[in-house]
């Protein structure tokens, strides 16, 4: 979870490059649809995403992680793009660690609209479709990040974070607390890797 609100933050968003049919099933639980059923597919995916977001938010509210944790309690809300609990609050211009969407308040009610702003020309619908395909809100031909594709380490960490979140959906309360501790540790490593990538980029433009 990162905080945006300006070009400097928006430019640091990273591109996720892991692809494949397995990704689609993991993220939205949607089967394959014929081309002629595109509208039905979109509606189905939105319904599944809403269901998943509701489940995550019930698992991410006032979770007591114990005295030995860095944070005694954790409360998260879901990213409107990827659906995972990566944000501390809605419409606060936080940048999602997983899909790079900068949360300006857009959601299902206006998901087809493109407002420009921090997310460029992408509508929320387009960003969601891209996340299913590429694990980023961006399409490969129109990625505005400054550091390019994720490093191998960052891609691995993002996969681990997604898997950790998915396990929460099928775990009891005690297990959810343990998984949240794992998720926080992975997020910390993600932030370190992001900073390393930015330093590498800054070095490259100085030469």
PDB file of C-alpha atoms in Angstrom:
ATOM      1  CA  UNK A   1       0.000   0.000   0.000  1.00  0.00           C
ATOM      2  CA  UNK A   2       1.365   3.328  -1.032  1.00  0.00           C
ATOM      3  CA  UNK A   3       0.024   6.862  -1.009  1.00  0.00           C
ATOM      4  CA  UNK A   4      -0.314   8.787  -4.255  1.00  0.00           C
ATOM      5  CA  UNK A   5      -1.682  12.209  -5.014  1.00  0.00           C
ATOM      6  CA  UNK A   6       0.789  13.569  -7.538  1.00  0.00           C
ATOM      7  CA  UNK A   7       2.844  12.779 -10.637  1.00  0.00           C
ATOM      8  CA  UNK A   8       5.892  11.659  -8.645  1.00  0.00           C
ATOM      9  CA  UNK A   9       3.931   8.943  -6.912  1.00  0.00           C
ATOM     10  CA  UNK A  10       1.917   8.017  -9.969  1.00  0.00           C
ATOM     11  CA  UNK A  11       5.075   7.521 -12.036  1.00  0.00           C
ATOM     12  CA  UNK A  12       6.483   5.021  -9.550  1.00  0.00           C
ATOM     13  CA  UNK A  13       3.759   2.502 -10.142  1.00  0.00           C
ATOM     14  CA  UNK A  14       5.192  -0.779 -11.308  1.00  0.00           C
ATOM     15  CA  UNK A  15       4.204  -3.049 -14.167  1.00  0.00           C
ATOM     16  CA  UNK A  16       3.301  -6.635 -13.343  1.00  0.00           C
ATOM     17  CA  UNK A  17       4.192  -9.055 -16.107  1.00  0.00           C
ATOM     18  CA  UNK A  18       2.986 -12.490 -14.976  1.00  0.00           C
ATOM     19  CA  UNK A  19       0.416 -13.773 -17.452  1.00  0.00           C
ATOM     20  CA  UNK A  20      -1.601 -16.904 -18.204  1.00  0.00           C
ATOM     21  CA  UNK A  21      -5.015 -18.476 -17.950  1.00  0.00           C
ATOM     22  CA  UNK A  22      -4.314 -19.620 -14.409  1.00  0.00           C
ATOM     23  CA  UNK A  23      -4.062 -15.999 -13.352  1.00  0.00           C
ATOM     24  CA  UNK A  24      -7.561 -15.266 -14.609  1.00  0.00           C
ATOM     25  CA  UNK A  25      -9.085 -18.140 -12.675  1.00  0.00           C
ATOM     26  CA  UNK A  26      -7.142 -17.271  -9.524  1.00  0.00           C
ATOM     27  CA  UNK A  27      -8.158 -13.626  -9.494  1.00  0.00           C
ATOM     28  CA  UNK A  28     -11.818 -13.673 -10.407  1.00  0.00           C
ATOM     29  CA  UNK A  29     -12.827 -17.330 -10.519  1.00  0.00           C
ATOM     30  CA  UNK A  30     -14.267 -16.895 -13.989  1.00  0.00           C
ATOM     31  CA  UNK A  31     -14.478 -19.646 -16.633  1.00  0.00           C
ATOM     32  CA  UNK A  32     -13.722 -19.098 -20.292  1.00  0.00           C
ATOM     33  CA  UNK A  33     -16.457 -17.469 -22.375  1.00  0.00           C
ATOM     34  CA  UNK A  34     -16.915 -17.314 -26.158  1.00  0.00           C
ATOM     35  CA  UNK A  35     -16.286 -13.962 -27.819  1.00  0.00           C
ATOM     36  CA  UNK A  36     -20.020 -13.445 -28.432  1.00  0.00           C
ATOM     37  CA  UNK A  37     -20.685 -13.557 -24.680  1.00  0.00           C
ATOM     38  CA  UNK A  38     -18.363 -10.681 -23.780  1.00  0.00           C
ATOM     39  CA  UNK A  39     -21.092  -8.705 -22.014  1.00  0.00           C
ATOM     40  CA  UNK A  40     -22.169 -11.699 -19.946  1.00  0.00           C
ATOM     41  CA  UNK A  41     -18.560 -12.412 -19.087  1.00  0.00           C
ATOM     42  CA  UNK A  42     -18.048  -8.847 -17.885  1.00  0.00           C
ATOM     43  CA  UNK A  43     -21.179  -8.969 -15.721  1.00  0.00           C
ATOM     44  CA  UNK A  44     -20.167 -12.319 -14.274  1.00  0.00           C
ATOM     45  CA  UNK A  45     -16.693 -11.060 -13.416  1.00  0.00           C
ATOM     46  CA  UNK A  46     -18.036  -7.918 -11.752  1.00  0.00           C
ATOM     47  CA  UNK A  47     -20.401 -10.024  -9.649  1.00  0.00           C
ATOM     48  CA  UNK A  48     -17.612 -12.387  -8.599  1.00  0.00           C
ATOM     49  CA  UNK A  49     -15.298  -9.481  -7.830  1.00  0.00           C
ATOM     50  CA  UNK A  50     -17.954  -7.801  -5.671  1.00  0.00           C
ATOM     51  CA  UNK A  51     -18.518 -11.050  -3.801  1.00  0.00           C
ATOM     52  CA  UNK A  52     -14.792 -11.472  -3.206  1.00  0.00           C
ATOM     53  CA  UNK A  53     -14.376  -7.873  -2.058  1.00  0.00           C
ATOM     54  CA  UNK A  54     -17.167  -8.299   0.480  1.00  0.00           C
ATOM     55  CA  UNK A  55     -15.479 -11.421   1.826  1.00  0.00           C
ATOM     56  CA  UNK A  56     -12.090  -9.733   2.095  1.00  0.00           C
ATOM     57  CA  UNK A  57     -13.501  -6.704   3.872  1.00  0.00           C
ATOM     58  CA  UNK A  58     -15.128  -8.918   6.489  1.00  0.00           C
ATOM     59  CA  UNK A  59     -11.701 -10.511   7.043  1.00  0.00           C
ATOM     60  CA  UNK A  60      -9.870  -7.194   7.182  1.00  0.00           C
ATOM     61  CA  UNK A  61     -11.714  -5.132   9.773  1.00  0.00           C
ATOM     62  CA  UNK A  62     -10.197  -4.560  13.221  1.00  0.00           C
ATOM     63  CA  UNK A  63      -8.079  -7.705  13.124  1.00  0.00           C
ATOM     64  CA  UNK A  64      -6.101  -8.043  16.359  1.00  0.00           C
ATOM     65  CA  UNK A  65      -2.696  -9.426  15.420  1.00  0.00           C
ATOM     66  CA  UNK A  66      -1.365  -9.815  18.948  1.00  0.00           C
ATOM     67  CA  UNK A  67       1.029  -7.947  21.199  1.00  0.00           C
ATOM     68  CA  UNK A  68       4.159  -9.085  19.393  1.00  0.00           C
ATOM     69  CA  UNK A  69       3.083  -7.680  16.028  1.00  0.00           C
ATOM     70  CA  UNK A  70       4.256  -4.416  14.508  1.00  0.00           C
ATOM     71  CA  UNK A  71       0.589  -3.392  14.309  1.00  0.00           C
ATOM     72  CA  UNK A  72      -1.717  -4.565  17.116  1.00  0.00           C
ATOM     73  CA  UNK A  73      -4.777  -4.141  14.917  1.00  0.00           C
ATOM     74  CA  UNK A  74      -5.247  -3.906  11.204  1.00  0.00           C
ATOM     75  CA  UNK A  75      -8.152  -2.563   9.181  1.00  0.00           C
ATOM     76  CA  UNK A  76      -8.133  -2.588   5.403  1.00  0.00           C
ATOM     77  CA  UNK A  77     -10.521  -1.977   2.543  1.00  0.00           C
ATOM     78  CA  UNK A  78     -10.343  -3.540  -0.881  1.00  0.00           C
ATOM     79  CA  UNK A  79      -8.886  -2.005  -3.997  1.00  0.00           C
ATOM     80  CA  UNK A  80     -11.705  -1.344  -6.504  1.00  0.00           C
ATOM     81  CA  UNK A  81      -9.529  -2.625  -9.340  1.00  0.00           C
ATOM     82  CA  UNK A  82      -7.989  -5.925  -8.219  1.00  0.00           C
ATOM     83  CA  UNK A  83     -10.301  -6.539  -5.252  1.00  0.00           C
ATOM     84  CA  UNK A  84      -7.605  -7.342  -2.694  1.00  0.00           C
ATOM     85  CA  UNK A  85      -7.404  -5.669   0.757  1.00  0.00           C
ATOM     86  CA  UNK A  86      -4.440  -3.404   0.073  1.00  0.00           C
ATOM     87  CA  UNK A  87      -5.847   0.011   1.063  1.00  0.00           C
ATOM     88  CA  UNK A  88      -6.270   1.672   4.454  1.00  0.00           C
ATOM     89  CA  UNK A  89      -9.231   3.768   3.322  1.00  0.00           C
ATOM     90  CA  UNK A  90     -11.133   4.544   0.153  1.00  0.00           C
ATOM     91  CA  UNK A  91     -10.744   7.582  -2.111  1.00  0.00           C
ATOM     92  CA  UNK A  92      -7.471   8.634  -0.460  1.00  0.00           C
ATOM     93  CA  UNK A  93      -5.283   8.319  -3.570  1.00  0.00           C
ATOM     94  CA  UNK A  94      -3.429   5.298  -2.254  1.00  0.00           C
ATOM     95  CA  UNK A  95      -1.683   3.194  -4.887  1.00  0.00           C
ATOM     96  CA  UNK A  96      -2.409  -0.518  -4.749  1.00  0.00           C
ATOM     97  CA  UNK A  97       0.676  -2.695  -4.282  1.00  0.00           C
ATOM     98  CA  UNK A  98      -0.739  -5.337  -6.608  1.00  0.00           C
ATOM     99  CA  UNK A  99      -2.480  -3.631  -9.527  1.00  0.00           C
ATOM    100  CA  UNK A 100      -1.080  -0.066  -9.329  1.00  0.00           C
ATOM    101  CA  UNK A 101      -4.533   1.547  -9.395  1.00  0.00           C
ATOM    102  CA  UNK A 102      -4.550   4.910  -7.596  1.00  0.00           C
ATOM    103  CA  UNK A 103      -7.803   5.053  -5.665  1.00  0.00           C
ATOM    104  CA  UNK A 104      -9.592   8.277  -6.562  1.00  0.00           C
ATOM    105  CA  UNK A 105     -12.994   6.990  -5.436  1.00  0.00           C
ATOM    106  CA  UNK A 106     -14.177   5.395  -8.667  1.00  0.00           C
ATOM    107  CA  UNK A 107     -16.101   2.126  -8.244  1.00  0.00           C
ATOM    108  CA  UNK A 108     -18.741  -0.141  -9.787  1.00  0.00           C
ATOM    109  CA  UNK A 109     -21.311   2.619 -10.319  1.00  0.00           C
ATOM    110  CA  UNK A 110     -19.040   4.474 -12.765  1.00  0.00           C
ATOM    111  CA  UNK A 111     -16.564   1.769 -13.716  1.00  0.00           C
ATOM    112  CA  UNK A 112     -17.021   2.254 -17.473  1.00  0.00           C
ATOM    113  CA  UNK A 113     -16.009   5.915 -17.361  1.00  0.00           C
ATOM    114  CA  UNK A 114     -12.509   7.274 -17.860  1.00  0.00           C
ATOM    115  CA  UNK A 115     -11.834  10.347 -15.772  1.00  0.00           C
ATOM    116  CA  UNK A 116      -8.160  10.868 -16.560  1.00  0.00           C
ATOM    117  CA  UNK A 117      -6.449  12.076 -13.426  1.00  0.00           C
ATOM    118  CA  UNK A 118      -4.083   9.716 -11.595  1.00  0.00           C
ATOM    119  CA  UNK A 119      -5.109   6.683 -13.666  1.00  0.00           C
ATOM    120  CA  UNK A 120      -4.651   8.320 -17.044  1.00  0.00           C
ATOM    121  CA  UNK A 121      -7.067   7.294 -19.757  1.00  0.00           C
ATOM    122  CA  UNK A 122      -8.043   3.993 -18.176  1.00  0.00           C
ATOM    123  CA  UNK A 123     -11.548   3.302 -16.999  1.00  0.00           C
ATOM    124  CA  UNK A 124     -11.922   1.018 -14.002  1.00  0.00           C
ATOM    125  CA  UNK A 125     -13.384  -1.670 -16.278  1.00  0.00           C
ATOM    126  CA  UNK A 126     -10.313  -1.531 -18.533  1.00  0.00           C
ATOM    127  CA  UNK A 127      -7.971  -1.607 -15.554  1.00  0.00           C
ATOM    128  CA  UNK A 128      -9.748  -4.646 -14.123  1.00  0.00           C
ATOM    129  CA  UNK A 129      -9.524  -6.511 -17.415  1.00  0.00           C
ATOM    130  CA  UNK A 130      -5.834  -5.712 -17.660  1.00  0.00           C
ATOM    131  CA  UNK A 131      -5.223  -6.977 -14.140  1.00  0.00           C
ATOM    132  CA  UNK A 132      -6.825 -10.290 -15.026  1.00  0.00           C
ATOM    133  CA  UNK A 133      -4.513 -10.596 -18.042  1.00  0.00           C
ATOM    134  CA  UNK A 134      -1.290  -8.957 -16.876  1.00  0.00           C
ATOM    135  CA  UNK A 135      -1.503  -8.421 -13.099  1.00  0.00           C
ATOM    136  CA  UNK A 136      -1.379  -4.684 -13.578  1.00  0.00           C
ATOM    137  CA  UNK A 137      -3.938  -2.043 -14.487  1.00  0.00           C
ATOM    138  CA  UNK A 138      -1.905  -1.196 -17.585  1.00  0.00           C
ATOM    139  CA  UNK A 139      -1.940  -2.775 -21.011  1.00  0.00           C
ATOM    140  CA  UNK A 140       1.573  -3.683 -22.251  1.00  0.00           C
ATOM    141  CA  UNK A 141       1.416  -1.125 -25.063  1.00  0.00           C
ATOM    142  CA  UNK A 142       0.388   1.743 -22.787  1.00  0.00           C
ATOM    143  CA  UNK A 143       2.285   1.450 -19.530  1.00  0.00           C
ATOM    144  CA  UNK A 144       3.279   4.791 -18.023  1.00  0.00           C
ATOM    145  CA  UNK A 145       5.583   3.522 -15.271  1.00  0.00           C
ATOM    146  CA  UNK A 146       9.197   4.682 -15.229  1.00  0.00           C
ATOM    147  CA  UNK A 147      10.902   1.434 -14.257  1.00  0.00           C
ATOM    148  CA  UNK A 148       9.369  -0.964 -16.761  1.00  0.00           C
ATOM    149  CA  UNK A 149       8.484  -4.573 -16.024  1.00  0.00           C
ATOM    150  CA  UNK A 150       8.792  -5.912 -12.511  1.00  0.00           C
ATOM    151  CA  UNK A 151      12.013  -7.487 -11.425  1.00  0.00           C
ATOM    152  CA  UNK A 152      11.828 -11.231 -10.927  1.00  0.00           C
ATOM    153  CA  UNK A 153      11.901 -10.703  -7.173  1.00  0.00           C
ATOM    154  CA  UNK A 154       9.018  -8.242  -7.224  1.00  0.00           C
ATOM    155  CA  UNK A 155       6.898 -10.511  -9.414  1.00  0.00           C
ATOM    156  CA  UNK A 156       7.495 -13.404  -7.013  1.00  0.00           C
ATOM    157  CA  UNK A 157       6.578 -11.281  -4.003  1.00  0.00           C
ATOM    158  CA  UNK A 158       3.347 -10.134  -5.631  1.00  0.00           C
ATOM    159  CA  UNK A 159       2.402 -13.725  -6.403  1.00  0.00           C
ATOM    160  CA  UNK A 160       3.055 -14.664  -2.785  1.00  0.00           C
ATOM    161  CA  UNK A 161       0.913 -11.786  -1.543  1.00  0.00           C
ATOM    162  CA  UNK A 162      -1.985 -12.786  -3.791  1.00  0.00           C
ATOM    163  CA  UNK A 163      -1.730 -16.396  -2.644  1.00  0.00           C
ATOM    164  CA  UNK A 164      -1.677 -15.286   0.993  1.00  0.00           C
ATOM    165  CA  UNK A 165      -4.800 -13.189   0.528  1.00  0.00           C
ATOM    166  CA  UNK A 166      -6.572 -16.039  -1.281  1.00  0.00           C
ATOM    167  CA  UNK A 167      -5.852 -18.425   1.598  1.00  0.00           C
ATOM    168  CA  UNK A 168      -7.686 -16.065   3.966  1.00  0.00           C
ATOM    169  CA  UNK A 169     -10.953 -16.802   2.176  1.00  0.00           C
ATOM    170  CA  UNK A 170     -10.814 -20.420   3.323  1.00  0.00           C
ATOM    171  CA  UNK A 171      -9.333 -20.036   6.815  1.00  0.00           C
ATOM    172  CA  UNK A 172     -10.595 -19.748  10.379  1.00  0.00           C
ATOM    173  CA  UNK A 173     -10.044 -16.650  12.528  1.00  0.00           C
ATOM    174  CA  UNK A 174      -6.778 -17.852  14.028  1.00  0.00           C
ATOM    175  CA  UNK A 175      -5.376 -18.756  10.629  1.00  0.00           C
ATOM    176  CA  UNK A 176      -6.473 -15.413   9.157  1.00  0.00           C
ATOM    177  CA  UNK A 177      -4.443 -13.571  11.805  1.00  0.00           C
ATOM    178  CA  UNK A 178      -1.379 -15.629  10.929  1.00  0.00           C
ATOM    179  CA  UNK A 179      -1.889 -14.972   7.224  1.00  0.00           C
ATOM    180  CA  UNK A 180      -2.200 -11.235   7.859  1.00  0.00           C
ATOM    181  CA  UNK A 181       1.178 -11.271   9.573  1.00  0.00           C
ATOM    182  CA  UNK A 182       2.614 -13.005   6.509  1.00  0.00           C
ATOM    183  CA  UNK A 183       0.952 -10.474   4.202  1.00  0.00           C
ATOM    184  CA  UNK A 184       2.409  -7.528   6.123  1.00  0.00           C
ATOM    185  CA  UNK A 185       5.889  -9.043   5.911  1.00  0.00           C
ATOM    186  CA  UNK A 186       5.524  -9.547   2.153  1.00  0.00           C
ATOM    187  CA  UNK A 187       4.300  -5.969   1.709  1.00  0.00           C
ATOM    188  CA  UNK A 188       7.372  -4.734   3.579  1.00  0.00           C
ATOM    189  CA  UNK A 189       9.619  -6.680   1.201  1.00  0.00           C
ATOM    190  CA  UNK A 190       7.675  -5.314  -1.773  1.00  0.00           C
ATOM    191  CA  UNK A 191       8.319  -1.757  -0.654  1.00  0.00           C
ATOM    192  CA  UNK A 192      12.033  -2.489  -0.290  1.00  0.00           C
ATOM    193  CA  UNK A 193      12.170  -3.950  -3.787  1.00  0.00           C
ATOM    194  CA  UNK A 194      10.278  -0.976  -5.207  1.00  0.00           C
ATOM    195  CA  UNK A 195      12.773   1.432  -3.665  1.00  0.00           C
ATOM    196  CA  UNK A 196      15.644  -0.622  -5.085  1.00  0.00           C
ATOM    197  CA  UNK A 197      14.099  -0.507  -8.568  1.00  0.00           C
ATOM    198  CA  UNK A 198      13.632   3.248  -8.343  1.00  0.00           C
ATOM    199  CA  UNK A 199      17.265   3.704  -7.325  1.00  0.00           C
ATOM    200  CA  UNK A 200      18.356   1.623 -10.304  1.00  0.00           C
ATOM    201  CA  UNK A 201      16.235   3.754 -12.615  1.00  0.00           C
ATOM    202  CA  UNK A 202      17.627   6.985 -11.176  1.00  0.00           C
ATOM    203  CA  UNK A 203      21.174   5.723 -11.704  1.00  0.00           C
ATOM    204  CA  UNK A 204      20.400   4.797 -15.304  1.00  0.00           C
ATOM    205  CA  UNK A 205      19.179   8.275 -16.257  1.00  0.00           C
ATOM    206  CA  UNK A 206      22.259   9.926 -14.789  1.00  0.00           C
ATOM    207  CA  UNK A 207      24.558   8.140 -17.222  1.00  0.00           C
TER     208      UNK A 207
END
